[in-house]
mmCIF file of C-alpha atoms in Angstrom:
data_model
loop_
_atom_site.group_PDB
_atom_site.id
_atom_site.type_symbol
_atom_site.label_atom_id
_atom_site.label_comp_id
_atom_site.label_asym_id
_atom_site.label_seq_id
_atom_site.Cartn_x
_atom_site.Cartn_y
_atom_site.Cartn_z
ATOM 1 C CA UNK A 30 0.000 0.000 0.000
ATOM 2 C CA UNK A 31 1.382 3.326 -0.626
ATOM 3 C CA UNK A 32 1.372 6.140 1.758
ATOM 4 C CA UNK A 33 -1.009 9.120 1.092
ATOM 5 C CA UNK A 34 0.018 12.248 3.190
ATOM 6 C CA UNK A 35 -2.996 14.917 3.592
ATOM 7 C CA UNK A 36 -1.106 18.178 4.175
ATOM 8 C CA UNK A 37 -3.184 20.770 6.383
ATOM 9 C CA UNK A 38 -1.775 23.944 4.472
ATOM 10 C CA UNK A 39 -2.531 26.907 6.843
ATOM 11 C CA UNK A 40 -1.250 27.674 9.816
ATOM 12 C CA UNK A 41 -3.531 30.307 10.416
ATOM 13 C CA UNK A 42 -5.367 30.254 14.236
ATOM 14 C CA UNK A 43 -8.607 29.759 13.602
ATOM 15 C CA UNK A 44 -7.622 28.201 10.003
ATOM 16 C CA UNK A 45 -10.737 26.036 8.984
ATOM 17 C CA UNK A 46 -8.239 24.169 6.663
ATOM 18 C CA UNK A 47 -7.635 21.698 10.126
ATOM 19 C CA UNK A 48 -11.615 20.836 10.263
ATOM 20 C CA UNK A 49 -11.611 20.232 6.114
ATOM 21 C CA UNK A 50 -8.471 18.012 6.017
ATOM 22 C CA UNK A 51 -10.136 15.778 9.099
ATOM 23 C CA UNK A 52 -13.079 15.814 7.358
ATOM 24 C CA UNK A 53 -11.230 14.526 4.034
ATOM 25 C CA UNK A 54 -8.767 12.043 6.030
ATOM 26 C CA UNK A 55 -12.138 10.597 7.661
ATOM 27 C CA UNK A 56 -13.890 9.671 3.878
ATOM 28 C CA UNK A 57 -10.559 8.248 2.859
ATOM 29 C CA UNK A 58 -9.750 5.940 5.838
ATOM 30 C CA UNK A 59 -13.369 4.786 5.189
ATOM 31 C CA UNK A 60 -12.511 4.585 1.704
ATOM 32 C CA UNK A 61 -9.631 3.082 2.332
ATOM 33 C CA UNK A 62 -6.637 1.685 -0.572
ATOM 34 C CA UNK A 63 -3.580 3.183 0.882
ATOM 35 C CA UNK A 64 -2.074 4.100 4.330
ATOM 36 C CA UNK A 65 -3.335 8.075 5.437
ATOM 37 C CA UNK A 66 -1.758 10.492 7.354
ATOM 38 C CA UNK A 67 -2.728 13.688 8.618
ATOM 39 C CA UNK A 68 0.135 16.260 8.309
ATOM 40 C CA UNK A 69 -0.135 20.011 9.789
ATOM 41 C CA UNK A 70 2.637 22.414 9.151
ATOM 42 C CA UNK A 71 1.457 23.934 12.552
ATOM 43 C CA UNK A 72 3.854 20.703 14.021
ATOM 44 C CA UNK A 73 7.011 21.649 11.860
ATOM 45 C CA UNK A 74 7.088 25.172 12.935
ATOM 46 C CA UNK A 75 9.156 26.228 9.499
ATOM 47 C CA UNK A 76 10.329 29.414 9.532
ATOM 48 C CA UNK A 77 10.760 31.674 6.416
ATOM 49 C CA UNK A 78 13.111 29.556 4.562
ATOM 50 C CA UNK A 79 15.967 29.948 5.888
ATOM 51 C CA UNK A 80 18.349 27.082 4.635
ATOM 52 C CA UNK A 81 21.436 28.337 2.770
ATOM 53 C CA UNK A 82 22.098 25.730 0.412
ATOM 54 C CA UNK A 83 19.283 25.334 -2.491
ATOM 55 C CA UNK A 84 17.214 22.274 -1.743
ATOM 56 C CA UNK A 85 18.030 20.369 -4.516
ATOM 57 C CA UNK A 86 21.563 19.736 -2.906
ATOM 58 C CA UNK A 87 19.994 18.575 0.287
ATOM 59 C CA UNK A 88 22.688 19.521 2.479
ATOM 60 C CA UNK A 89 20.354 20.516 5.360
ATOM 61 C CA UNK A 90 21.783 22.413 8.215
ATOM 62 C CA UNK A 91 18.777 23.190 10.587
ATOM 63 C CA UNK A 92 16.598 20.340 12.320
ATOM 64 C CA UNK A 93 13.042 21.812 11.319
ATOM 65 C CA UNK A 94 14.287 21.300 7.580
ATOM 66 C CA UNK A 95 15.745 17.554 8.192
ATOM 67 C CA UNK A 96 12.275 16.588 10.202
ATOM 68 C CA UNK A 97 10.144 18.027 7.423
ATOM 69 C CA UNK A 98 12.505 16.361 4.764
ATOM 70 C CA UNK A 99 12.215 13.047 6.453
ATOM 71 C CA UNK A 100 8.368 13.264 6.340
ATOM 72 C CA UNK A 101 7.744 14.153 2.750
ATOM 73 C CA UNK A 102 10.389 11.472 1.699
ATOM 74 C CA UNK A 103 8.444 8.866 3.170
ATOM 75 C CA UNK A 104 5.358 9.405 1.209
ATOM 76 C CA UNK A 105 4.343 8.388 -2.068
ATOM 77 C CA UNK A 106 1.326 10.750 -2.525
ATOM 78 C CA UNK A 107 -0.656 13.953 -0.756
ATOM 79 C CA UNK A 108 -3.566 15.800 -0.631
ATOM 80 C CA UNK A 109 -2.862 19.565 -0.595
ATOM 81 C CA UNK A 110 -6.381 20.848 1.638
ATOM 82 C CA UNK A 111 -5.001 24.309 0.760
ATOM 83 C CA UNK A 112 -7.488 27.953 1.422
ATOM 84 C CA UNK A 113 -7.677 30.391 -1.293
ATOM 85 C CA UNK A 114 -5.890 33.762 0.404
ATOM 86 C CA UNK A 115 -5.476 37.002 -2.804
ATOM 87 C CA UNK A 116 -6.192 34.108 -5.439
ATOM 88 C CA UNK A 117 -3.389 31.960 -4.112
ATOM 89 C CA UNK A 118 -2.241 29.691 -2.240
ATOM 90 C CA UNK A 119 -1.526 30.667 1.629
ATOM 91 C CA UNK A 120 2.350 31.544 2.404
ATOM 92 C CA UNK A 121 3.009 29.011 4.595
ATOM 93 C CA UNK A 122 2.229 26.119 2.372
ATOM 94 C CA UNK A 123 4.145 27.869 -0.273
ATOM 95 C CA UNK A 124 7.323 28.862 2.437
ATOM 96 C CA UNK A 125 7.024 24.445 3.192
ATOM 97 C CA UNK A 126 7.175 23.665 -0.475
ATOM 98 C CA UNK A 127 10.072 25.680 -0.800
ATOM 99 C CA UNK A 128 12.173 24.066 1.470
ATOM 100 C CA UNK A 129 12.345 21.001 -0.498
ATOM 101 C CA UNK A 130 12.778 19.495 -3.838
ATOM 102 C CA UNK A 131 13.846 16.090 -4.713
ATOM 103 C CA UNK A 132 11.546 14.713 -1.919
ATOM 104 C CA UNK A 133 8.298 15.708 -3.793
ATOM 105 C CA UNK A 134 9.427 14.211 -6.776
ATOM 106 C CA UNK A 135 8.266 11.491 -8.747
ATOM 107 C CA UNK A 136 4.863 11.636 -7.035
ATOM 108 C CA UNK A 137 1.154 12.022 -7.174
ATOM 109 C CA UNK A 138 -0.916 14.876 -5.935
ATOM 110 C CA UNK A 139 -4.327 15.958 -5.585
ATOM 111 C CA UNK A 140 -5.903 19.033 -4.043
ATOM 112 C CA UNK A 141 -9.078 19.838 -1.941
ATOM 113 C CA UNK A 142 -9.210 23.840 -1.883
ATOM 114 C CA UNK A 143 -11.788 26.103 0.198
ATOM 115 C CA UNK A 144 -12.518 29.813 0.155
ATOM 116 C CA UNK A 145 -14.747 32.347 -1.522
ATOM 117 C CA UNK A 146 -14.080 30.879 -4.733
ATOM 118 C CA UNK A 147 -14.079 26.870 -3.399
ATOM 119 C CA UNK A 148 -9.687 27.454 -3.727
ATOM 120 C CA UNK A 149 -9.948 26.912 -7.663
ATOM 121 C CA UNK A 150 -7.563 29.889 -7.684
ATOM 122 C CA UNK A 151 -4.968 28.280 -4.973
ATOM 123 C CA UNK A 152 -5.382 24.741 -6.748
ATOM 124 C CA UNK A 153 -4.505 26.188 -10.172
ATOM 125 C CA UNK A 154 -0.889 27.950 -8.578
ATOM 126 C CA UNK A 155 -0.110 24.885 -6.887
ATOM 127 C CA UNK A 156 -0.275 22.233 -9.930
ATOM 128 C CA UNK A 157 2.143 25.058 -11.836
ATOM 129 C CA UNK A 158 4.335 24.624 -8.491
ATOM 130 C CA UNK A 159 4.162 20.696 -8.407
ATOM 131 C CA UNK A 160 5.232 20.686 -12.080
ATOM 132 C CA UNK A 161 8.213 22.639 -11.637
ATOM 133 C CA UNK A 162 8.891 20.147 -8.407
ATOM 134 C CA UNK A 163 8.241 16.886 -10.913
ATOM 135 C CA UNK A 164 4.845 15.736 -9.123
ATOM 136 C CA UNK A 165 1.930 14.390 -11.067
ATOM 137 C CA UNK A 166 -1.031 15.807 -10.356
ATOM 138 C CA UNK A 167 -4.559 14.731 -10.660
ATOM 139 C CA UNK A 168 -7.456 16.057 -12.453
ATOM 140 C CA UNK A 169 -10.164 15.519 -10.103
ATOM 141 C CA UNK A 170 -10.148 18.464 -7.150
ATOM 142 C CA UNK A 171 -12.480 19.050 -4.523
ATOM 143 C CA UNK A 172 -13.777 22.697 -4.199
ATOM 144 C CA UNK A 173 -15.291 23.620 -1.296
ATOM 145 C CA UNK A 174 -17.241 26.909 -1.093
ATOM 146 C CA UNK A 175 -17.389 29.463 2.321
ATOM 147 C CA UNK A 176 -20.575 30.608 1.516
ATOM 148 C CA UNK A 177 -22.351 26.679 0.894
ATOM 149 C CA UNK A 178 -19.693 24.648 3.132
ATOM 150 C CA UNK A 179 -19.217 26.399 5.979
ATOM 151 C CA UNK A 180 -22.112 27.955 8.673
ATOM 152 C CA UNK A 181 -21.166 31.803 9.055
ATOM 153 C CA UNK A 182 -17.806 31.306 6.713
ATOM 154 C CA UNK A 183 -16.435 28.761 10.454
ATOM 155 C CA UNK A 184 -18.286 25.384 11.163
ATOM 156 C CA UNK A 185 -17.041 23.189 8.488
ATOM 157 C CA UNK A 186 -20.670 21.433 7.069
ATOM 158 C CA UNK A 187 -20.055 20.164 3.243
ATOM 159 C CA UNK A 188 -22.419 18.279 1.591
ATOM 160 C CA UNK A 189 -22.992 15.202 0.636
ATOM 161 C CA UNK A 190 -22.704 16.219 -2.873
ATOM 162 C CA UNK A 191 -19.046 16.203 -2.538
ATOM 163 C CA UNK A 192 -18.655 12.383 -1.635
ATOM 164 C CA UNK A 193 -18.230 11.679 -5.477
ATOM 165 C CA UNK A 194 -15.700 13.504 -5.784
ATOM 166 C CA UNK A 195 -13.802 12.648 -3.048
ATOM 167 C CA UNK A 196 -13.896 8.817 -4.177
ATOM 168 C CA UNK A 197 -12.768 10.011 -7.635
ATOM 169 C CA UNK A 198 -9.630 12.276 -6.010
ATOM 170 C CA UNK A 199 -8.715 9.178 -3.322
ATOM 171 C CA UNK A 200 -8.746 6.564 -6.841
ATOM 172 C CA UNK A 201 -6.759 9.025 -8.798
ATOM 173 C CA UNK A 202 -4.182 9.955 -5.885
ATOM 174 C CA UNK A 203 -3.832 6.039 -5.091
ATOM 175 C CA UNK A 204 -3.301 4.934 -8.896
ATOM 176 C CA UNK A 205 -1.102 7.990 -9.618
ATOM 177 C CA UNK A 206 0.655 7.531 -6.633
ATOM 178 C CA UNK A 207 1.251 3.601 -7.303
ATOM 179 C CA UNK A 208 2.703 4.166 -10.429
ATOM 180 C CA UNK A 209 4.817 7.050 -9.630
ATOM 181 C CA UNK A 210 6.357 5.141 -6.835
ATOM 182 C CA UNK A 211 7.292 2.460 -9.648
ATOM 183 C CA UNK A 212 9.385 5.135 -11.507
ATOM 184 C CA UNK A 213 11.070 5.712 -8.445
ATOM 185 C CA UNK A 214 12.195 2.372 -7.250
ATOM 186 C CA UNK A 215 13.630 1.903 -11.385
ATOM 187 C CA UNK A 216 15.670 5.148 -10.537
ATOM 188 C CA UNK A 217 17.403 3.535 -8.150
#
């Protein structure tokens, strides 16, 4: 089974991105076809990147940077549950994916965005990010909408109307993410 990490990306307080990615880690442990894993960058406490070496050489000289290496390396897929902040992605999910680059590669990802415009805006800059980093992404995404999805823009409440979707993301992810992982044991 490969290992599907669902990345929590804000670290805002009061983020509702922690309630969505529970929410989306719930329907695929139910769902089930790979190993799951919550991941908040709350727990990594990155700085502003601050490494001084680019990240392709991974010569790593601060702990935060080898901890958050070791945990992307060990997955073969993730979920991105990223908001929509000025028609982007939020800073600190960018600042994360900055820190690293041969650990996201030759992998799947998928994306489950929220905001004012269900993310579509913050999904759309992060597959032109994962491309640059070598990851595969999937078509299906999961758009979840402040005004329909959430009670006063806080209490997380989606619909059931999204289940279909999330089956389609979780079989794409896991299939991607399978054959992606193939390509990397070849490489050696």
């Amino acid at each position: 089974m490969i290992k599907v990490g669902i990345i929590i990306g804000s670290t805002r307080p009061g983020r509702n991105g922690a309630a969505v990615a529970k929410w989306f880690y719930d329907c695929a442990v139910k769902k089930g076809g790979a190993e799951f894993e919550l991941i908040d960058l709350v727990d990594y406490n990155l700085p502003i990147y601050d490494e001084p070496m680019p990240p392709f050489m991974q010569k790593y000289t601060h702990e935060h940077t080898k901890k958050w290496s070791g945990k992307i390396a060990s997955l073969d897929a993730y979920i991105f549950v990223t908001p929509e902040y000025n028609h982007s992605t939020s800073g600190a999910l960018k600042n994360a994916i900055d820190f690293l680059m041969n650990e996201w590669a030759n992998k799947a990802a998928g994306f489950v965005g929220y905001g004012s415009a269900m993310g579509a805006r913050a999904v759309e800059h992060l597959r032109l990010i994962m491309a640059e980093l070598r990851v595969a992404t999937v078509r299906t995404q999961i758009g979840l909408s402040l005004y329909n999805d959430f009670e006063n823009f806080k209490i997380f409440k989606p619909g059931p109307q999204h289940q279909n979707n999330v089956n389609a993301l979780l079989d794409e992810v896991i299939s991607w993410g399978t054959a992606m992982r193939t390509i990397r044991v070849n490489q050696g």
